[in-house]
Amino acid sequence: GMIIEYRVRPFANIPVPWVTEITHMEKLHYFVDEQRFGPYNFWHHQHHFRQVAGGTEVTDQVNYRLPLGILGSILCGGFIKRKLDVIFDYREKALVQLLR
């Protein structure tokens, strides 16, 4: 039930408000955030944690739908996917640095 408010810049570096809610959680295993207001028509992000030899494996499953239907996908789909890849690559590197 935690509500998180952000400012993101998904298009042309223009700040857009984004509100997500933590909707599901199992302590030490996973949590889910879902968009309540923001740049996507739909956003559902699962964060999973699994103990492995030497540490914890973190995996994500992100499902989203862009605004404007097929037109939004054609115009911005590749751009948004690359931007999300950059964000998750950065997070992976930051987690490795923080947890060393």
CSV table of N, CA and C in Angstrom, one decimal:
chain,number,residue,atom,x,y,z
A,1,GLY,N,0.8,-1.2,0.0
A,1,GLY,CA,0.0,0.0,0.0
A,1,GLY,C,0.8,1.3,0.0
A,2,MET,N,2.2,1.2,0.1
A,2,MET,CA,3.0,2.4,0.1
A,2,MET,C,2.9,3.1,-1.3
A,3,ILE,N,2.7,4.4,-1.2
A,3,ILE,CA,2.6,5.2,-2.4
A,3,ILE,C,3.9,6.0,-2.6
A,4,ILE,N,4.4,6.0,-3.8
A,4,ILE,CA,5.7,6.6,-4.1
A,4,ILE,C,5.5,7.6,-5.2
A,5,GLU,N,5.9,8.9,-5.0
A,5,GLU,CA,5.8,9.9,-6.0
A,5,GLU,C,7.2,10.3,-6.5
A,6,TYR,N,7.3,10.3,-7.8
A,6,TYR,CA,8.5,10.6,-8.6
A,6,TYR,C,8.3,11.7,-9.5
A,7,ARG,N,9.4,12.2,-10.1
A,7,ARG,CA,9.4,13.0,-11.3
A,7,ARG,C,10.3,12.2,-12.3
A,8,VAL,N,9.8,11.8,-13.4
A,8,VAL,CA,10.6,11.1,-14.4
A,8,VAL,C,10.6,12.0,-15.7
A,9,ARG,N,11.6,11.7,-16.6
A,9,ARG,CA,11.7,12.4,-17.8
A,9,ARG,C,11.7,11.4,-19.0
A,10,PRO,N,10.6,10.8,-19.3
A,10,PRO,CA,10.6,9.8,-20.3
A,10,PRO,C,10.7,10.3,-21.7
A,11,PHE,N,10.3,11.6,-22.0
A,11,PHE,CA,10.3,12.1,-23.3
A,11,PHE,C,10.9,13.5,-23.3
A,12,ALA,N,11.9,13.7,-24.2
A,12,ALA,CA,12.5,15.1,-24.4
A,12,ALA,C,12.9,15.8,-23.1
A,13,ASN,N,13.3,15.0,-22.1
A,13,ASN,CA,13.8,15.6,-20.9
A,13,ASN,C,12.8,16.5,-20.2
A,14,ILE,N,11.5,16.3,-20.4
A,14,ILE,CA,10.4,17.0,-19.8
A,14,ILE,C,10.0,16.3,-18.6
A,15,PRO,N,10.0,16.9,-17.4
A,15,PRO,CA,9.6,16.2,-16.1
A,15,PRO,C,8.1,15.9,-16.1
A,16,VAL,N,7.8,14.7,-15.7
A,16,VAL,CA,6.4,14.2,-15.7
A,16,VAL,C,6.2,13.6,-14.3
A,17,PRO,N,5.1,13.9,-13.6
A,17,PRO,CA,4.9,13.3,-12.3
A,17,PRO,C,4.5,11.8,-12.5
A,18,TRP,N,5.0,10.9,-11.6
A,18,TRP,CA,4.7,9.5,-11.7
A,18,TRP,C,4.4,9.0,-10.3
A,19,VAL,N,3.3,8.3,-10.1
A,19,VAL,CA,2.9,7.8,-8.8
A,19,VAL,C,2.7,6.3,-9.0
A,20,THR,N,3.5,5.6,-8.1
A,20,THR,CA,3.3,4.1,-8.1
A,20,THR,C,2.9,3.7,-6.7
A,21,GLU,N,2.3,2.5,-6.6
A,21,GLU,CA,1.9,1.9,-5.4
A,21,GLU,C,2.5,0.5,-5.3
A,22,ILE,N,3.0,0.2,-4.1
A,22,ILE,CA,3.5,-1.2,-3.8
A,22,ILE,C,2.2,-2.0,-3.5
A,23,THR,N,1.9,-2.9,-4.4
A,23,THR,CA,0.6,-3.6,-4.3
A,23,THR,C,0.7,-5.0,-3.7
A,24,HIS,N,1.9,-5.6,-3.9
A,24,HIS,CA,2.1,-7.0,-3.4
A,24,HIS,C,3.5,-7.1,-2.8
A,25,MET,N,3.6,-7.9,-1.8
A,25,MET,CA,5.0,-8.1,-1.2
A,25,MET,C,5.0,-9.4,-0.4
A,26,GLU,N,6.1,-10.1,-0.5
A,26,GLU,CA,6.4,-11.2,0.3
A,26,GLU,C,7.9,-10.9,0.8
A,27,LYS,N,8.0,-10.6,2.1
A,27,LYS,CA,9.3,-10.2,2.7
A,27,LYS,C,10.4,-11.1,2.3
A,28,LEU,N,11.5,-10.5,1.8
A,28,LEU,CA,12.7,-11.2,1.3
A,28,LEU,C,12.6,-12.0,0.0
A,29,HIS,N,11.4,-11.9,-0.6
A,29,HIS,CA,11.2,-12.7,-1.8
A,29,HIS,C,10.8,-11.8,-3.0
A,30,TYR,N,9.8,-10.9,-2.9
A,30,TYR,CA,9.5,-10.1,-4.0
A,30,TYR,C,8.6,-8.9,-3.5
A,31,PHE,N,8.5,-7.9,-4.4
A,31,PHE,CA,7.5,-6.9,-4.3
A,31,PHE,C,7.1,-6.4,-5.6
A,32,VAL,N,5.9,-5.8,-5.7
A,32,VAL,CA,5.4,-5.3,-7.0
A,32,VAL,C,5.0,-3.9,-6.9
A,33,ASP,N,5.4,-3.1,-7.9
A,33,ASP,CA,4.9,-1.7,-7.9
A,33,ASP,C,4.1,-1.5,-9.2
A,34,GLU,N,3.0,-0.8,-9.1
A,34,GLU,CA,2.1,-0.5,-10.2
A,34,GLU,C,1.9,1.0,-10.3
A,35,GLN,N,1.8,1.5,-11.5
A,35,GLN,CA,1.5,2.9,-11.7
A,35,GLN,C,0.1,3.2,-11.4
A,36,ARG,N,-0.1,4.3,-10.6
A,36,ARG,CA,-1.4,4.9,-10.4
A,36,ARG,C,-1.6,6.1,-11.2
A,37,PHE,N,-0.5,6.8,-11.5
A,37,PHE,CA,-0.6,8.0,-12.3
A,37,PHE,C,0.7,8.2,-13.0
A,38,GLY,N,0.8,8.5,-14.3
A,38,GLY,CA,2.1,8.7,-14.9
A,38,GLY,C,2.1,8.6,-16.4
A,39,PRO,N,3.3,8.4,-16.9
A,39,PRO,CA,3.5,8.5,-18.4
A,39,PRO,C,3.0,7.2,-19.2
A,40,TYR,N,2.8,6.1,-18.5
A,40,TYR,CA,2.4,4.9,-19.2
A,40,TYR,C,0.9,4.7,-19.1
A,41,ASN,N,0.3,4.0,-20.1
A,41,ASN,CA,-1.1,3.5,-19.9
A,41,ASN,C,-1.2,2.4,-18.9
A,42,PHE,N,-0.1,1.7,-18.8
A,42,PHE,CA,0.0,0.5,-17.8
A,42,PHE,C,1.4,0.3,-17.4
A,43,TRP,N,1.6,0.1,-16.1
A,43,TRP,CA,3.0,-0.3,-15.6
A,43,TRP,C,2.8,-1.2,-14.4
A,44,HIS,N,3.5,-2.4,-14.6
A,44,HIS,CA,3.4,-3.4,-13.5
A,44,HIS,C,4.9,-4.0,-13.4
A,45,HIS,N,5.5,-3.8,-12.3
A,45,HIS,CA,7.0,-4.1,-12.2
A,45,HIS,C,7.1,-5.0,-11.0
A,46,GLN,N,7.6,-6.2,-11.2
A,46,GLN,CA,7.9,-7.2,-10.2
A,46,GLN,C,9.4,-7.2,-9.9
A,47,HIS,N,9.7,-7.1,-8.6
A,47,HIS,CA,11.1,-7.2,-8.2
A,47,HIS,C,11.3,-8.5,-7.4
A,48,HIS,N,12.1,-9.4,-7.9
A,48,HIS,CA,12.3,-10.7,-7.2
A,48,HIS,C,13.7,-10.9,-6.6
A,49,PHE,N,13.8,-11.5,-5.5
A,49,PHE,CA,15.0,-11.7,-4.8
A,49,PHE,C,15.2,-13.2,-4.4
A,50,ARG,N,16.3,-13.7,-4.7
A,50,ARG,CA,16.6,-15.2,-4.5
A,50,ARG,C,18.0,-15.4,-4.0
A,51,GLN,N,18.1,-16.1,-2.9
A,51,GLN,CA,19.4,-16.4,-2.3
A,51,GLN,C,20.1,-17.4,-3.2
A,52,VAL,N,21.3,-17.1,-3.6
A,52,VAL,CA,22.2,-17.9,-4.4
A,52,VAL,C,23.5,-18.0,-3.7
A,53,ALA,N,24.4,-18.9,-4.1
A,53,ALA,CA,25.7,-19.0,-3.5
A,53,ALA,C,26.4,-17.7,-3.6
A,54,GLY,N,26.9,-17.1,-2.5
A,54,GLY,CA,27.6,-15.9,-2.5
A,54,GLY,C,26.8,-14.6,-2.5
A,55,GLY,N,25.4,-14.7,-2.4
A,55,GLY,CA,24.7,-13.5,-2.3
A,55,GLY,C,23.2,-13.6,-2.7
A,56,THR,N,22.7,-12.6,-3.3
A,56,THR,CA,21.3,-12.5,-3.6
A,56,THR,C,21.2,-12.2,-5.1
A,57,GLU,N,20.3,-13.0,-5.8
A,57,GLU,CA,20.0,-12.7,-7.2
A,57,GLU,C,18.8,-11.8,-7.2
A,58,VAL,N,18.9,-10.7,-8.0
A,58,VAL,CA,17.8,-9.8,-8.2
A,58,VAL,C,17.3,-9.8,-9.6
A,59,THR,N,16.0,-10.1,-9.8
A,59,THR,CA,15.5,-10.1,-11.2
A,59,THR,C,14.2,-9.2,-11.2
A,60,ASP,N,14.0,-8.7,-12.4
A,60,ASP,CA,12.8,-7.9,-12.6
A,60,ASP,C,12.0,-8.4,-13.7
A,61,GLN,N,10.7,-8.2,-13.6
A,61,GLN,CA,9.8,-8.4,-14.7
A,61,GLN,C,8.9,-7.2,-14.8
A,62,VAL,N,9.0,-6.5,-16.0
A,62,VAL,CA,8.3,-5.3,-16.2
A,62,VAL,C,7.4,-5.4,-17.4
A,63,ASN,N,6.1,-5.1,-17.1
A,63,ASN,CA,5.1,-5.1,-18.2
A,63,ASN,C,4.6,-3.7,-18.2
A,64,TYR,N,4.6,-3.1,-19.4
A,64,TYR,CA,4.1,-1.7,-19.6
A,64,TYR,C,3.4,-1.6,-20.9
A,65,ARG,N,2.6,-0.6,-21.0
A,65,ARG,CA,1.9,-0.2,-22.3
A,65,ARG,C,2.1,1.3,-22.4
A,66,LEU,N,2.5,1.7,-23.6
A,66,LEU,CA,2.7,3.1,-23.9
A,66,LEU,C,1.4,3.8,-24.2
A,67,PRO,N,1.3,5.1,-24.0
A,67,PRO,CA,0.1,5.8,-24.5
A,67,PRO,C,0.0,5.8,-26.0
A,68,LEU,N,-1.1,6.1,-26.5
A,68,LEU,CA,-1.4,6.3,-28.0
A,68,LEU,C,-1.4,4.9,-28.7
A,69,GLY,N,-1.6,3.8,-28.0
A,69,GLY,CA,-1.7,2.5,-28.6
A,69,GLY,C,-0.6,2.2,-29.6
A,70,ILE,N,-0.9,1.7,-30.7
A,70,ILE,CA,0.1,1.2,-31.7
A,70,ILE,C,1.0,2.4,-32.2
A,71,LEU,N,0.4,3.6,-32.3
A,71,LEU,CA,1.1,4.8,-32.7
A,71,LEU,C,2.2,5.1,-31.7
A,72,GLY,N,1.9,5.0,-30.4
A,72,GLY,CA,2.9,5.2,-29.3
A,72,GLY,C,4.0,4.2,-29.4
A,73,SER,N,3.6,2.9,-29.7
A,73,SER,CA,4.7,1.9,-29.8
A,73,SER,C,5.6,2.1,-31.0
A,74,ILE,N,5.0,2.5,-32.1
A,74,ILE,CA,5.8,2.8,-33.3
A,74,ILE,C,6.7,4.0,-33.1
A,75,LEU,N,6.2,5.1,-32.6
A,75,LEU,CA,6.9,6.3,-32.4
A,75,LEU,C,8.0,6.2,-31.3
A,76,CYS,N,7.6,5.6,-30.2
A,76,CYS,CA,8.5,5.7,-29.0
A,76,CYS,C,8.9,4.3,-28.4
A,77,GLY,N,8.4,3.2,-28.9
A,77,GLY,CA,8.7,1.9,-28.3
A,77,GLY,C,10.1,1.6,-28.2
A,78,GLY,N,10.9,1.7,-29.3
A,78,GLY,CA,12.3,1.4,-29.2
A,78,GLY,C,13.1,2.4,-28.3
A,79,PHE,N,12.7,3.6,-28.3
A,79,PHE,CA,13.3,4.6,-27.5
A,79,PHE,C,13.1,4.3,-26.0
A,80,ILE,N,11.9,4.0,-25.6
A,80,ILE,CA,11.5,3.7,-24.2
A,80,ILE,C,12.2,2.5,-23.8
A,81,LYS,N,12.2,1.4,-24.6
A,81,LYS,CA,12.9,0.2,-24.2
A,81,LYS,C,14.4,0.4,-24.0
A,82,ARG,N,15.1,1.2,-24.8
A,82,ARG,CA,16.5,1.5,-24.6
A,82,ARG,C,16.7,2.3,-23.3
A,83,LYS,N,15.8,3.3,-23.1
A,83,LYS,CA,15.9,4.1,-21.8
A,83,LYS,C,15.7,3.2,-20.6
A,84,LEU,N,14.7,2.3,-20.6
A,84,LEU,CA,14.6,1.3,-19.5
A,84,LEU,C,15.8,0.4,-19.3
A,85,ASP,N,16.4,0.0,-20.5
A,85,ASP,CA,17.6,-0.8,-20.4
A,85,ASP,C,18.7,-0.1,-19.7
A,86,VAL,N,18.9,1.2,-20.0
A,86,VAL,CA,19.9,2.0,-19.4
A,86,VAL,C,19.6,2.2,-17.9
A,87,ILE,N,18.4,2.4,-17.5
A,87,ILE,CA,18.0,2.5,-16.1
A,87,ILE,C,18.3,1.2,-15.3
A,88,PHE,N,18.0,0.1,-15.9
A,88,PHE,CA,18.2,-1.2,-15.2
A,88,PHE,C,19.7,-1.6,-15.2
A,89,ASP,N,20.4,-1.2,-16.2
A,89,ASP,CA,21.8,-1.5,-16.2
A,89,ASP,C,22.5,-0.6,-15.1
A,90,TYR,N,22.1,0.6,-15.0
A,90,TYR,CA,22.7,1.5,-14.0
A,90,TYR,C,22.3,0.9,-12.6
A,91,ARG,N,21.1,0.5,-12.4
A,91,ARG,CA,20.7,0.0,-11.1
A,91,ARG,C,21.5,-1.3,-10.7
A,92,GLU,N,21.8,-2.1,-11.7
A,92,GLU,CA,22.6,-3.3,-11.5
A,92,GLU,C,24.0,-2.9,-11.0
A,93,LYS,N,24.6,-2.0,-11.7
A,93,LYS,CA,26.0,-1.5,-11.3
A,93,LYS,C,26.0,-0.9,-9.9
A,94,ALA,N,24.9,-0.1,-9.7
A,94,ALA,CA,24.9,0.6,-8.4
A,94,ALA,C,24.7,-0.4,-7.2
A,95,LEU,N,23.9,-1.4,-7.5
A,95,LEU,CA,23.7,-2.5,-6.4
A,95,LEU,C,25.0,-3.2,-6.1
A,96,VAL,N,25.7,-3.6,-7.2
A,96,VAL,CA,27.0,-4.3,-7.0
A,96,VAL,C,27.9,-3.4,-6.2
A,97,GLN,N,28.0,-2.1,-6.5
A,97,GLN,CA,28.9,-1.2,-5.8
A,97,GLN,C,28.4,-1.1,-4.3
A,98,LEU,N,27.2,-0.9,-4.1
A,98,LEU,CA,26.7,-0.7,-2.7
A,98,LEU,C,26.8,-2.0,-1.8
A,99,LEU,N,26.7,-3.1,-2.5
A,99,LEU,CA,26.7,-4.4,-1.7
A,99,LEU,C,28.0,-5.1,-1.6
A,100,ARG,N,29.0,-4.5,-2.1
A,100,ARG,CA,30.4,-5.1,-2.0
A,100,ARG,C,30.9,-5.2,-0.6
